[in-house]
Coordinates of C-alpha atoms and ligand atoms in Angstrom, one line a residue:
M1 CA 22.7 -6.4 -6.9
K2 CA 23.0 -7.2 -3.2
I3 CA 20.5 -9.2 -1.3
I4 CA 20.3 -8.8 2.5
E5 CA 18.2 -11.1 4.5
Y6 CA 19.4 -10.4 8.0
I7 CA 18.7 -7.2 9.9
S8 CA 22.1 -7.3 11.5
K9 CA 23.7 -7.0 8.0
T10 CA 21.9 -3.8 7.1
S11 CA 23.8 -1.4 9.3
T12 CA 27.2 -2.0 7.8
Y13 CA 25.8 -1.6 4.3
I14 CA 23.8 1.6 5.2
D15 CA 26.7 3.1 7.2
E16 CA 29.0 2.6 4.2
L17 CA 26.6 4.4 1.9
K18 CA 26.1 7.2 4.3
K19 CA 29.9 7.5 4.8
N20 CA 30.3 7.9 1.0
G21 CA 27.6 10.6 1.0
Q22 CA 25.3 8.6 -1.3
T23 CA 21.6 9.3 -1.3
I24 CA 19.2 6.4 -0.8
G25 CA 15.9 5.9 -2.5
F26 CA 13.7 3.3 -1.0
V27 CA 10.7 1.3 -2.4
P28 CA 8.9 -1.0 0.1
T29 CA 6.9 -3.8 -1.5
L30 CA 5.1 -7.0 -0.6
G31 CA 6.7 -8.8 -3.5
G32 CA 5.0 -10.1 -6.6
L33 CA 6.8 -7.4 -8.5
H34 CA 5.2 -5.9 -11.6
P35 CA 5.7 -2.8 -13.8
G36 CA 3.9 -0.6 -11.3
H37 CA 6.6 -1.4 -8.7
Q38 CA 9.2 -0.9 -11.4
L39 CA 7.9 2.6 -12.0
L40 CA 8.6 3.4 -8.3
M41 CA 12.0 1.9 -8.6
Q42 CA 12.8 3.9 -11.7
K43 CA 11.8 7.1 -9.9
A44 CA 14.0 6.1 -7.0
R45 CA 16.9 5.5 -9.4
E46 CA 16.4 8.8 -11.2
E47 CA 16.4 10.8 -8.0
N48 CA 18.9 9.0 -5.8
D49 CA 22.4 7.5 -6.0
I50 CA 21.3 4.1 -4.6
T51 CA 18.0 2.3 -5.0
L52 CA 16.9 -0.1 -2.2
I53 CA 13.7 -2.1 -2.2
S54 CA 12.3 -4.4 0.4
I55 CA 10.3 -7.5 -0.4
F56 CA 8.4 -8.6 2.7
L57 CA 5.0 -10.1 2.8
N58 CA 3.9 -8.5 6.0
P59 CA 1.4 -10.8 7.8
M60 CA 0.1 -7.8 9.8
Q61 CA -1.5 -6.5 6.6
F62 CA -3.6 -9.5 5.7
R63 CA -6.2 -11.9 6.8
K64 CA -4.8 -15.4 7.0
K65 CA -6.4 -16.7 3.9
Q66 CA -5.3 -13.8 1.7
F67 CA -1.8 -14.0 3.2
L68 CA -1.4 -17.6 2.3
A69 CA -2.8 -17.0 -1.2
Y70 CA -0.7 -13.9 -2.1
P71 CA 1.1 -14.5 -5.4
S72 CA 4.8 -14.0 -4.8
D73 CA 7.9 -15.7 -6.3
F74 CA 11.2 -14.4 -5.0
E75 CA 13.2 -15.8 -7.9
Q76 CA 11.1 -13.9 -10.3
D77 CA 11.2 -10.8 -8.1
K78 CA 15.0 -10.9 -8.1
R79 CA 15.0 -11.0 -11.9
V80 CA 12.6 -8.0 -12.1
A81 CA 14.7 -6.0 -9.6
K82 CA 17.9 -6.7 -11.4
E83 CA 16.4 -5.7 -14.7
T84 CA 15.4 -2.4 -13.1
Q85 CA 19.0 -1.9 -11.8
V86 CA 18.1 -2.0 -8.1
D87 CA 21.2 -1.9 -5.9
M88 CA 19.9 -3.9 -2.9
I89 CA 16.9 -6.0 -2.0
F90 CA 16.2 -6.3 1.7
H91 CA 14.3 -9.6 2.1
P92 CA 13.9 -10.2 5.8
T93 CA 12.1 -13.1 7.5
V94 CA 9.0 -12.7 9.6
K95 CA 11.0 -13.7 12.7
G96 CA 13.6 -11.1 11.8
M97 CA 11.1 -8.2 11.6
F98 CA 9.0 -9.4 14.5
P99 CA 11.3 -11.3 16.9
F100 CA 8.7 -11.4 19.7
V101 CA 6.0 -13.1 17.7
E102 CA 6.0 -16.8 18.3
Q103 CA 3.7 -18.0 15.6
I104 CA 2.3 -16.5 12.5
D105 CA -1.3 -17.0 13.8
D106 CA -0.6 -14.3 16.4
F107 CA -0.7 -11.7 13.7
F108 CA -4.2 -12.7 12.6
K109 CA -5.5 -12.5 16.2
C110 CA -4.6 -8.8 16.3
Q111 CA -7.3 -8.3 13.6
E112 CA -10.0 -8.9 16.2
D113 CA -9.0 -5.6 17.7
E114 CA -11.0 -3.6 15.1
L115 CA -12.5 -1.3 17.7
I116 CA -9.4 -0.6 19.7
D117 CA -9.0 2.8 21.3
R118 CA -7.0 5.1 19.2
D119 CA -5.7 8.6 19.6
R120 CA -7.7 10.9 17.4
A121 CA -4.7 12.7 15.8
H122 CA -1.5 11.1 16.8
F123 CA 0.4 7.9 16.0
V124 CA 0.9 5.7 19.0
I125 CA 3.7 3.2 19.4
E126 CA 2.9 0.2 21.6
T127 CA 6.2 -1.4 22.5
K128 CA 4.5 -4.7 23.0
D129 CA 0.8 -5.4 22.5
K130 CA -1.1 -8.1 24.2
N131 CA -0.3 -10.5 21.4
G132 CA 3.4 -9.9 21.9
I133 CA 4.1 -7.7 18.8
D134 CA 7.0 -5.4 19.3
N135 CA 6.6 -1.8 18.2
L136 CA 3.1 -1.9 16.9
I137 CA 2.1 1.5 15.5
R138 CA -1.6 2.5 15.9
V139 CA -2.7 4.9 13.2
P140 CA -4.8 7.8 14.5
T141 CA -8.6 7.8 14.1
N142 CA -8.6 10.7 11.8
L143 CA -6.5 8.8 9.2
V144 CA -7.5 5.2 9.6
Y145 CA -11.3 5.5 9.6
R146 CA -11.5 6.7 6.0
L147 CA -12.5 4.9 2.8
D148 CA -12.4 1.2 3.4
G149 CA -10.1 1.6 6.3
T150 CA -13.2 1.7 8.4
M151 CA -13.7 -2.0 7.6
H152 CA -10.1 -3.1 8.4
P153 CA -8.1 -0.4 10.3
W154 CA -5.5 -3.0 11.3
V155 CA -4.3 -3.1 7.7
F156 CA -2.9 0.4 8.2
D157 CA -1.5 -0.4 11.6
G158 CA 0.4 -3.2 9.8
A159 CA 1.6 -1.0 7.0
A160 CA 2.7 1.8 9.4
T161 CA 4.4 -0.6 11.7
I162 CA 6.5 -2.3 9.0
V163 CA 7.4 0.9 7.2
Y164 CA 8.4 2.5 10.5
K165 CA 10.8 -0.5 11.1
L166 CA 12.1 -0.3 7.6
F167 CA 12.7 3.4 7.8
K168 CA 14.6 2.9 11.0
L169 CA 16.8 0.2 9.5
L170 CA 17.4 1.5 6.0
Q171 CA 17.4 5.3 6.7
P172 CA 16.5 6.4 3.2
H173 CA 16.5 10.0 2.0
N174 CA 13.4 9.4 -0.2
A175 CA 10.7 6.7 -0.1
Y176 CA 8.3 6.0 -3.0
F177 CA 4.7 4.9 -2.7
G178 CA 1.9 4.5 -5.2
E179 CA -1.0 6.9 -5.3
K180 CA -3.1 3.8 -6.1
D181 CA -3.1 3.1 -2.4
I182 CA -4.1 6.7 -1.6
Q183 CA -4.9 6.1 2.1
Q184 CA -1.7 4.2 2.7
L185 CA 0.2 7.1 1.1
A186 CA -1.6 9.7 3.3
I187 CA -0.9 7.6 6.4
L188 CA 2.8 7.0 5.7
T189 CA 3.3 10.7 4.8
N190 CA 1.9 11.6 8.2
M191 CA 3.8 8.9 10.0
A192 CA 7.1 10.0 8.4
A193 CA 6.4 13.6 9.3
S194 CA 5.9 12.5 12.9
Y195 CA 8.9 10.2 13.3
F196 CA 11.2 10.7 10.3
P197 CA 11.1 14.4 9.3
D198 CA 14.3 13.9 7.2
I199 CA 12.7 11.2 5.0
K200 CA 10.7 12.6 2.0
V201 CA 7.7 10.5 1.1
M202 CA 7.0 10.6 -2.6
G203 CA 3.7 9.7 -4.3
V204 CA 3.8 8.1 -7.7
P205 CA 0.8 7.9 -10.2
T206 CA -0.8 4.6 -10.9
L207 CA 0.7 2.7 -13.8
R208 CA -1.8 0.8 -16.0
D209 CA -1.4 -2.2 -18.4
A210 CA -2.2 -1.8 -22.1
D211 CA -5.9 -2.6 -21.5
Q212 CA -5.9 0.1 -18.7
L213 CA -6.2 -2.3 -15.8
A214 CA -4.0 -0.9 -12.9
F215 CA -1.0 -3.2 -12.4
S216 CA -1.4 -5.3 -9.2
S217 CA 0.3 -8.4 -7.9
R218 CA -3.0 -10.1 -7.8
N219 CA -3.8 -9.6 -11.5
V220 CA -2.0 -12.9 -12.3
L221 CA -4.8 -14.7 -10.5
L222 CA -7.4 -13.4 -12.9
S223 CA -8.7 -15.3 -15.9
A224 CA -9.3 -13.3 -19.2
E225 CA -13.0 -13.1 -18.4
Q226 CA -12.4 -11.9 -14.8
R227 CA -9.9 -9.4 -16.0
Q228 CA -12.4 -8.0 -18.4
S229 CA -14.9 -7.7 -15.5
A230 CA -12.3 -6.0 -13.3
L231 CA -11.9 -3.4 -16.0
S232 CA -15.5 -2.3 -15.6
V233 CA -14.5 -0.7 -12.3
Y234 CA -12.0 1.5 -14.1
H235 CA -14.6 2.3 -16.7
A236 CA -17.0 3.3 -13.9
L237 CA -14.4 5.6 -12.4
Q238 CA -13.7 7.1 -15.8
H239 CA -17.4 7.7 -16.3
G240 CA -17.6 9.3 -12.8
E241 CA -14.8 11.6 -13.8
K242 CA -16.6 12.6 -17.1
L243 CA -19.8 13.4 -15.2
I244 CA -17.8 15.5 -12.6
R245 CA -15.9 17.4 -15.3
S246 CA -19.1 18.2 -17.1
G247 CA -20.4 19.9 -14.0
E248 CA -22.2 17.2 -11.9
S249 CA -21.4 17.9 -8.3
D250 CA -23.9 15.7 -6.5
T251 CA -21.9 12.8 -4.9
H252 CA -24.9 10.6 -4.7
I253 CA -25.7 10.9 -8.4
V254 CA -22.1 10.3 -9.6
L255 CA -21.7 7.3 -7.2
N256 CA -25.0 5.7 -8.4
A257 CA -24.0 6.2 -12.1
M258 CA -20.7 4.4 -11.3
K259 CA -22.4 1.6 -9.5
E260 CA -24.8 1.0 -12.4
I261 CA -21.9 0.4 -14.7
I262 CA -20.3 -2.1 -12.3
K263 CA -23.6 -3.9 -11.7
A264 CA -23.7 -5.0 -15.3
H265 CA -20.8 -7.2 -14.5
P266 CA -22.0 -10.0 -12.2
L267 CA -18.4 -11.3 -11.6
V268 CA -17.6 -8.0 -9.7
Q269 CA -18.8 -7.4 -6.2
I270 CA -18.2 -3.9 -4.9
D271 CA -16.6 -4.0 -1.4
Y272 CA -16.4 -0.2 -1.1
I273 CA -16.8 2.7 -3.5
D274 CA -16.6 6.4 -2.7
I275 CA -15.7 9.9 -3.8
V276 CA -13.6 11.8 -1.3
E277 CA -11.8 15.0 -0.9
K278 CA -8.1 14.4 -1.8
R279 CA -6.5 15.9 1.3
S280 CA -8.8 14.8 4.1
L281 CA -10.1 11.6 2.3
Q282 CA -13.5 12.5 3.6
S283 CA -16.7 12.3 1.6
S284 CA -19.2 15.0 1.3
K285 CA -22.6 15.5 -0.4
Q286 CA -21.2 18.1 -2.8
I287 CA -18.1 17.4 -5.0
K288 CA -15.6 20.3 -5.0
G289 CA -11.9 20.8 -5.0
D290 CA -9.4 18.0 -5.8
I291 CA -11.0 14.7 -5.3
V292 CA -10.4 10.9 -5.4
L293 CA -12.6 8.3 -6.9
Y294 CA -11.8 5.0 -5.1
A295 CA -13.1 1.5 -5.4
A296 CA -12.3 -1.8 -3.6
F297 CA -13.9 -4.8 -5.2
F298 CA -13.9 -8.6 -5.5
V299 CA -13.7 -10.5 -8.7
K300 CA -14.4 -14.1 -7.8
G301 CA -12.9 -13.7 -4.3
I302 CA -9.8 -11.8 -5.6
R303 CA -9.7 -8.4 -4.0
L304 CA -8.5 -5.4 -6.1
T305 CA -8.6 -1.7 -5.8
D306 CA -8.5 1.2 -8.2
T307 CA -8.1 4.9 -7.7
L308 CA -8.6 7.9 -9.9
I309 CA -7.4 11.3 -8.8
I310 CA -9.1 14.4 -10.2
D311 CA -7.4 17.7 -9.8
L312 CA -10.3 20.1 -10.6
Ligands
AMP1 P1 2.6 -3.6 -2.7 O1 3.7 -4.5 -3.0 O2 1.3 -4.0 -3.3 O3 2.4 -3.1 -1.3 O4 3.0 -2.3 -3.5 C1 4.2 -1.6 -3.3 C2 4.1 -0.2 -3.7 O5 3.8 -0.1 -5.1 C3 3.0 0.6 -3.0 O6 3.4 1.9 -2.6 C4 1.9 0.6 -4.0 O7 1.0 1.7 -3.9 C5 2.7 0.7 -5.3 N1 2.0 0.3 -6.5 C6 1.2 -0.9 -6.6 N2 0.6 -1.0 -7.8 C7 1.0 0.1 -8.5 C8 0.7 0.6 -9.8 N3 -0.1 0.0 -10.6 N4 1.3 1.8 -10.2 C9 2.1 2.5 -9.3 N5 2.4 2.1 -8.1 C10 1.8 0.9 -7.6

């Protein structure tokens, strides 16, 4: 397994693969690899000649406190990637990906721009924003102000920016993302359609642990009791699904029933919970068509999300 840290080293490697006519499957990650990530890597392996992953804790996607507390261990990640037969890990530095940013705090200043002007329907590339960030991608209003994106639209500008840069460097044929982060998947699918029409963005269903908690890098931070509480959110989503499948179509009624289940667990605070239409990610009073039940929540300050997709 090859490990590349410098951007300048990627082109020789990628050119060689392309010359040999090998197809490239790519899985971008923030590190803290777990079986959910491994599922994406396995898919990439099945469907491509070569599997590349990136491990890059992107400061643009976090508030400072969460960035510093993110559980990642590169030595452990290397073991997991090797075990999954990954061919190459791209592990760049922050300076490598964002050469014009002088200090890490500059990223966190960008997050004050929550109400920045956006194009309604198009991605906009800012070559350099006022904080000196090169190639900042602004996600359009109609994709970013959905679900909890309303509370932190800059998270998606950060994800779109880094994936744009990674796609340019690594030129994959197929890229794999989890349906667990349903809004990110929708945004990156659209971003690729705008700028990388040859790259296929593939959504992969959420993988859950034996107790049904969705795998997440942050799960290692949970105590047994906190983990049990976190599971109440999945139970609430499942209950919502049951109500919907048995004919309940009033969004308000289903949402309230889900909230009641979570409320019984004082360690859990709901940050955001909603039922939205799968394609547009918009909520409506009546549930119909394919839908997504989505929750973002805190368990003792640890932020987790869960997603249940229902194809009716
Ligand atoms: P992250 O490192 O958290 O950005 O995750 C990297 C990719 O793995 C993203 O596309 C996630 O949606 C995906 N992912 C995270 N958790 C899971 C999971 N439990 N099952 C499937 N995919 C996941």
